[in-house]
Coordinates of C-alpha atoms and ligand atoms in Angstrom, one line a residue:
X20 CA -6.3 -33.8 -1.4
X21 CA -7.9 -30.5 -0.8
X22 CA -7.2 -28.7 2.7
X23 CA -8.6 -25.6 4.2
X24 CA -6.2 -24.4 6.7
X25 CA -7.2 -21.1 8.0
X26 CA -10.3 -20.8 9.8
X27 CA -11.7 -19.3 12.3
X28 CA -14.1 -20.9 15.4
X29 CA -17.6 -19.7 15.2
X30 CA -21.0 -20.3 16.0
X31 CA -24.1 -20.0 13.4
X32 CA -24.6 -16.6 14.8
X33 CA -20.8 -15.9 13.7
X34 CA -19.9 -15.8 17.7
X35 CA -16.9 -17.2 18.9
X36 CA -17.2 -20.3 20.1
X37 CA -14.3 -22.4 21.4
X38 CA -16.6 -25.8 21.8
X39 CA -16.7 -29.0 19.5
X40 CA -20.2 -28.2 18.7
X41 CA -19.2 -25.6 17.1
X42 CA -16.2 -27.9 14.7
X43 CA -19.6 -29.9 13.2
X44 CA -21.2 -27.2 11.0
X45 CA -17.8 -26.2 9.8
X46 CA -17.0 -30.3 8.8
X47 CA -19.9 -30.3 7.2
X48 CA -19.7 -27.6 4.9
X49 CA -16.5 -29.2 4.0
X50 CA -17.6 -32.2 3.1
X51 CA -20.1 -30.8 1.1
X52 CA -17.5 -28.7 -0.9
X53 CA -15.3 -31.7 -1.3
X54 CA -12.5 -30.3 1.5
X55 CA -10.5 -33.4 2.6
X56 CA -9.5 -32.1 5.9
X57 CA -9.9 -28.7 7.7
X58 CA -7.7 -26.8 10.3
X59 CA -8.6 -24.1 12.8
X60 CA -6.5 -21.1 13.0
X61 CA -7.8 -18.7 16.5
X62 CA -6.0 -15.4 16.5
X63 CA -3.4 -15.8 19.2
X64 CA -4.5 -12.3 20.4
X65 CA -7.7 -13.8 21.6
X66 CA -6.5 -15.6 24.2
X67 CA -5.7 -13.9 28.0
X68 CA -2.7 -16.6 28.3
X69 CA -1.5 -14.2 25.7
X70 CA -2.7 -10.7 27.5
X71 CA 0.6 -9.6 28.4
X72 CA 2.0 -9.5 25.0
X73 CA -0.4 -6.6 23.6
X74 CA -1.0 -2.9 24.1
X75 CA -3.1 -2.2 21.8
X76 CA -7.1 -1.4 22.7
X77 CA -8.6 -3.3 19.8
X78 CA -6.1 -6.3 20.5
X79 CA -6.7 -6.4 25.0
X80 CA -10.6 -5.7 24.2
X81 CA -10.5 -9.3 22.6
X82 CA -8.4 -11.0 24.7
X83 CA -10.5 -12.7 26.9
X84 CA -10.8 -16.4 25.7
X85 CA -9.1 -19.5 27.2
X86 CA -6.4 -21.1 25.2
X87 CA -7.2 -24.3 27.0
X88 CA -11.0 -24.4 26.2
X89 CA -10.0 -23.8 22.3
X90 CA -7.7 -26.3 22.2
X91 CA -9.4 -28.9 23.8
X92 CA -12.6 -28.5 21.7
X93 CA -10.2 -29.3 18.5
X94 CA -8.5 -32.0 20.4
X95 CA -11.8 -33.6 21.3
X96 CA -13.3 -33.3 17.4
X97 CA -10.1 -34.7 17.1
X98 CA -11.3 -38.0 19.3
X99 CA -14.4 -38.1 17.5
X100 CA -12.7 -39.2 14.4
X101 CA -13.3 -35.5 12.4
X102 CA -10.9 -34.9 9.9
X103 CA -9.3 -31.8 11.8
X104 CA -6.5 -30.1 12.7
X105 CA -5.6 -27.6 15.6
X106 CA -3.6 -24.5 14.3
X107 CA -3.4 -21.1 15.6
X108 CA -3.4 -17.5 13.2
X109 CA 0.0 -15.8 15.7
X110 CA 0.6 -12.6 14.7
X111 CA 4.4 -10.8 13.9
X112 CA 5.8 -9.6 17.3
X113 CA 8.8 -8.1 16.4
X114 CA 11.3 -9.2 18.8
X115 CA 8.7 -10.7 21.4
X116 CA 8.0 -13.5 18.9
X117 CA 10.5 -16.4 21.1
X118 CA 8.5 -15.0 23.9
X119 CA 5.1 -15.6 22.1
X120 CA 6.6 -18.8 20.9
X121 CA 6.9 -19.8 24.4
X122 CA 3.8 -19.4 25.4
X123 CA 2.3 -21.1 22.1
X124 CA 5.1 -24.1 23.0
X125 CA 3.4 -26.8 25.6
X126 CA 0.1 -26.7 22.7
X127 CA 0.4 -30.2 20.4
X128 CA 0.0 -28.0 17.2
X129 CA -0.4 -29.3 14.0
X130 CA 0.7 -26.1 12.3
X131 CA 0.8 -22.6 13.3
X132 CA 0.0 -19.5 10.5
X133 CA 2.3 -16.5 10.9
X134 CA 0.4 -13.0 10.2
X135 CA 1.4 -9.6 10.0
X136 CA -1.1 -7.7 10.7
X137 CA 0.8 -4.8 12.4
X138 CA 4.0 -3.5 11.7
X139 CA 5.7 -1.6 15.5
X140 CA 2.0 -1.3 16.2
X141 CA 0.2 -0.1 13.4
X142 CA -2.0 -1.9 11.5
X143 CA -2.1 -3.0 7.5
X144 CA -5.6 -4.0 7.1
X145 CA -7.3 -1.6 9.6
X146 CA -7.8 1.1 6.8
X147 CA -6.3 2.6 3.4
X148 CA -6.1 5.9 5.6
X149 CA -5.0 4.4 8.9
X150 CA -2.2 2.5 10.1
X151 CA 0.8 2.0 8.4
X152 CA -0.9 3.6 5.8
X153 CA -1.0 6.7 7.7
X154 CA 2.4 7.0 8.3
X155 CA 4.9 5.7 5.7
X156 CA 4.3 6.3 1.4
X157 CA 3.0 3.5 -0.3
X158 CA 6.4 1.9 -1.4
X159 CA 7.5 2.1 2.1
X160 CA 4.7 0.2 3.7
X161 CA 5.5 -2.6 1.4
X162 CA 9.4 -2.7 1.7
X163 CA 8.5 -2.7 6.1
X164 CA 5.6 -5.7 5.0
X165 CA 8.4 -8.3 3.4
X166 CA 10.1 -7.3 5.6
X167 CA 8.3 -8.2 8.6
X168 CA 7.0 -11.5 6.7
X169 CA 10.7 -12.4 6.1
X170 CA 11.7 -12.5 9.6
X171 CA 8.9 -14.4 10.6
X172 CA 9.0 -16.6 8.2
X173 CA 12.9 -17.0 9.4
X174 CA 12.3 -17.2 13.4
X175 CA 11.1 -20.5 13.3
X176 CA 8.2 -20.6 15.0
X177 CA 5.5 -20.0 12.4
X178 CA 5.1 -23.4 9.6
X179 CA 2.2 -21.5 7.0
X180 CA 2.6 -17.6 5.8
X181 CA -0.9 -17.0 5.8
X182 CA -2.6 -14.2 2.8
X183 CA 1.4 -13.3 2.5
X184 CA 0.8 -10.0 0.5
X185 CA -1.6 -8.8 2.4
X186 CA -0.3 -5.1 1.7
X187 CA -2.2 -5.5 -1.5
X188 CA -5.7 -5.6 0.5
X189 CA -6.6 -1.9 0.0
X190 CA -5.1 -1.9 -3.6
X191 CA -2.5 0.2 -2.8
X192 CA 0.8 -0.8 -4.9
X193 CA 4.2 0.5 -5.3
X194 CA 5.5 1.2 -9.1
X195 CA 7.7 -2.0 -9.1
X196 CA 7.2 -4.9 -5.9
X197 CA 10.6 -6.1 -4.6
X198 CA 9.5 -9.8 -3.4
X199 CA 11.7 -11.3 -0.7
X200 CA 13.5 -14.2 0.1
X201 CA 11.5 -16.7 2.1
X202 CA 12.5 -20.2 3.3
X203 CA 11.4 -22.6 5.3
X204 CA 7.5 -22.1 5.4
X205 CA 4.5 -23.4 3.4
X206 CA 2.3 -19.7 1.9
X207 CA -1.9 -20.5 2.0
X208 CA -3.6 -19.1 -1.1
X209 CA -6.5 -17.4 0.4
X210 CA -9.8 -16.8 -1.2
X211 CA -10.3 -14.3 1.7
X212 CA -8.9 -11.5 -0.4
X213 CA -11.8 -12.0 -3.1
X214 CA -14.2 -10.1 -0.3
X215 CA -11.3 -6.9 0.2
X216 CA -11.7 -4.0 -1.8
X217 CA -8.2 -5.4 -3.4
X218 CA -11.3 -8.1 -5.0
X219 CA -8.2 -10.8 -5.7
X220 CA -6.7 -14.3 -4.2
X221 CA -3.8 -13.7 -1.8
X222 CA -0.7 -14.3 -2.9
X223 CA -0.6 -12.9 -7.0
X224 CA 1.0 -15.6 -8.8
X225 CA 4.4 -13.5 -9.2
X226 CA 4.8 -14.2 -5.1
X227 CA 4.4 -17.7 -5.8
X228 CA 6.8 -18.3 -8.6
X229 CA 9.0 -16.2 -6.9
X230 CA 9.5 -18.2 -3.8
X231 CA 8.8 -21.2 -5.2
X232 CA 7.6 -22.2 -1.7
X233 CA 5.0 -25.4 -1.1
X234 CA 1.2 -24.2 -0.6
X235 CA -1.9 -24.9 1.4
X236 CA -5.4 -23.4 0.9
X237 CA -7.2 -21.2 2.8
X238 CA -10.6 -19.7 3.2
X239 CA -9.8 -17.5 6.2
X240 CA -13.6 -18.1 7.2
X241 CA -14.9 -16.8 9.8
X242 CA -18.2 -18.5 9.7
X243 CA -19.1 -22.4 8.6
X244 CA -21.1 -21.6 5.6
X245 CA -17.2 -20.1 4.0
X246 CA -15.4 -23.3 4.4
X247 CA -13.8 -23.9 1.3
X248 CA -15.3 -21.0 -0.4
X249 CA -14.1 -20.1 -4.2
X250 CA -11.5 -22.9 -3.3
X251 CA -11.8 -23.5 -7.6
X252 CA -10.0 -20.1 -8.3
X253 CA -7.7 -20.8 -5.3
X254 CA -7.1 -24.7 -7.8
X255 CA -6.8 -22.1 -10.8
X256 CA -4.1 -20.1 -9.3
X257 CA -2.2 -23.0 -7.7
X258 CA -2.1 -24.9 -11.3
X259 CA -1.2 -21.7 -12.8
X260 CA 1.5 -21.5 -10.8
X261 CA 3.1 -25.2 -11.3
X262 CA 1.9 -26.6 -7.9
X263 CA 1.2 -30.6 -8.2
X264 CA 0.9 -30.9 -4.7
X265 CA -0.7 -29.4 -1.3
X266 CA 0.8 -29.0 2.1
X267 CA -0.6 -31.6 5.2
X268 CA 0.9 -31.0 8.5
X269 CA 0.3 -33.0 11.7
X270 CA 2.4 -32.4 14.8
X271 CA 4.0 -29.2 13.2
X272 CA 5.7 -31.9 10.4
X273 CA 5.0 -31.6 7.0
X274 CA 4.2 -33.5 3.6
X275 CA 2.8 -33.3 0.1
X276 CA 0.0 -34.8 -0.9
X277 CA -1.3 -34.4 -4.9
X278 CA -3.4 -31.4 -5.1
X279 CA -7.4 -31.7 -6.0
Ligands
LIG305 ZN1 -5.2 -12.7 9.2
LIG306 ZN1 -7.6 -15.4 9.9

């Protein structure tokens, strides 16, 4: 079995479009690339039932889509029998994440990814200058990451830690990593990271044999033509790693499935 479970809605012209015309292109690319089943993963800050949870400009610039219209354009690829599966990319909220949850909670999710993009409002991947980048030392960023990742890994309402060192993206490292403690999640490896100036797969394998956590696979595509892309170094890693077996979720329930 071979998933990709991170993916973003898009039209040919890389436009965001929450219709089921739009699922075909992105089915087909996975059937070409031998992907068994694919899941789409909308940032939750897209959406204006969301609006109220963001102050930031780039975030309430975006956040103009209907949560509906996305989720019924899975739901009815769904109905035509296309091997999909509705997810949602929700970012770390800090305390606000059982008030996010709530709103996420009437949706019939398969899985939901858990980001963290920003840390109290500053962002990791915006820029090597910018961001958290700006404002704490290298080591400090990355202790404040894990640490972020941990508790939402532990609130519950996130099933998939998707590209879980993310920190790494600019290349930035401190001396020695301190990994955490995570429980009760799946991690994606992401070929997304191949196309950073960090140039490698999220996680590194140390992550993975740290936590010892079950996997998915993830593109992070943003277009159809990505699907499944480099998905044979994401196969590398995973077998490096000890992993037989790959994540399927349906109705936010999990099982294992032998990987490839
Ligand atoms: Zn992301
Ligand atoms: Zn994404």
């Amino acid at each position: 079995m071979i998933v990709d479970y991170h993916l973003h809605l898009r039209d040919s012209e890389e436009r965001i479009a929450h219709d089921v015309d739009a699922v075909e292109p992105f089915v087909e690319t996975a059937a070409a690339r031998g992907v068994d089943e694919i899941g789409f993963t909308e940032h939750v800050y897209y959406f204006r039932q969301t609006r109220r949870l963001w102050d930031r400009p780039d975030q309430i610039e975006h956040c103009v889509y209907d949560l509906d219209a996305y989720v019924e354009a899975v739901l009815e690829a769904k109905r035509r029998g296309l091997p999909v599966k509705l997810g949602l990319e929700v970012d770390y909220v800090g305390e606000r994440q059982h008030e996010l949850a709530a709103i996420l909670g009437p949706y019939p999710w398969d899985y939901l990814l858990g980001s963290v993009h920003w840390i109290d409002g500053l962002s990791v991947d915006g820029g090597p200058e910018r961001g958290v980048w700006a404002e704490w030392p290298v080591d400090e960023v990355w202790r404040r990451y894990f640490e972020a990742l941990a508790e939402l890994a532990g609130s519950g309402h996130v099933d998939v830690l998707a590209h879980p060192d993310l920190a790494k993206i600019f290349g930035l490292r401190p001396e020695r990593i301190e990994y955490p403690d995570l429980a009760g999640v799946a991690l994606e490896i992401s070929t997304a990271g191949r196309y950073k100036p960090v140039g490698r797969l999220y996680p590194d394998l140390e992550l993975l044999q740290h936590t010892g956590l079950p996997i998915t696979l993830a593109s992070d595509a943003h277009a159809p033509q990505n699907v499944g892309r480099d998905f044979a170094h994401a196969l590398e890693l995973a077998r490096a790693a000890g992993y037989e077996t790959v994540t399927v979720f349906d109705q936010r329930s999990s099982r294992q499935e032998p990987l490839g």
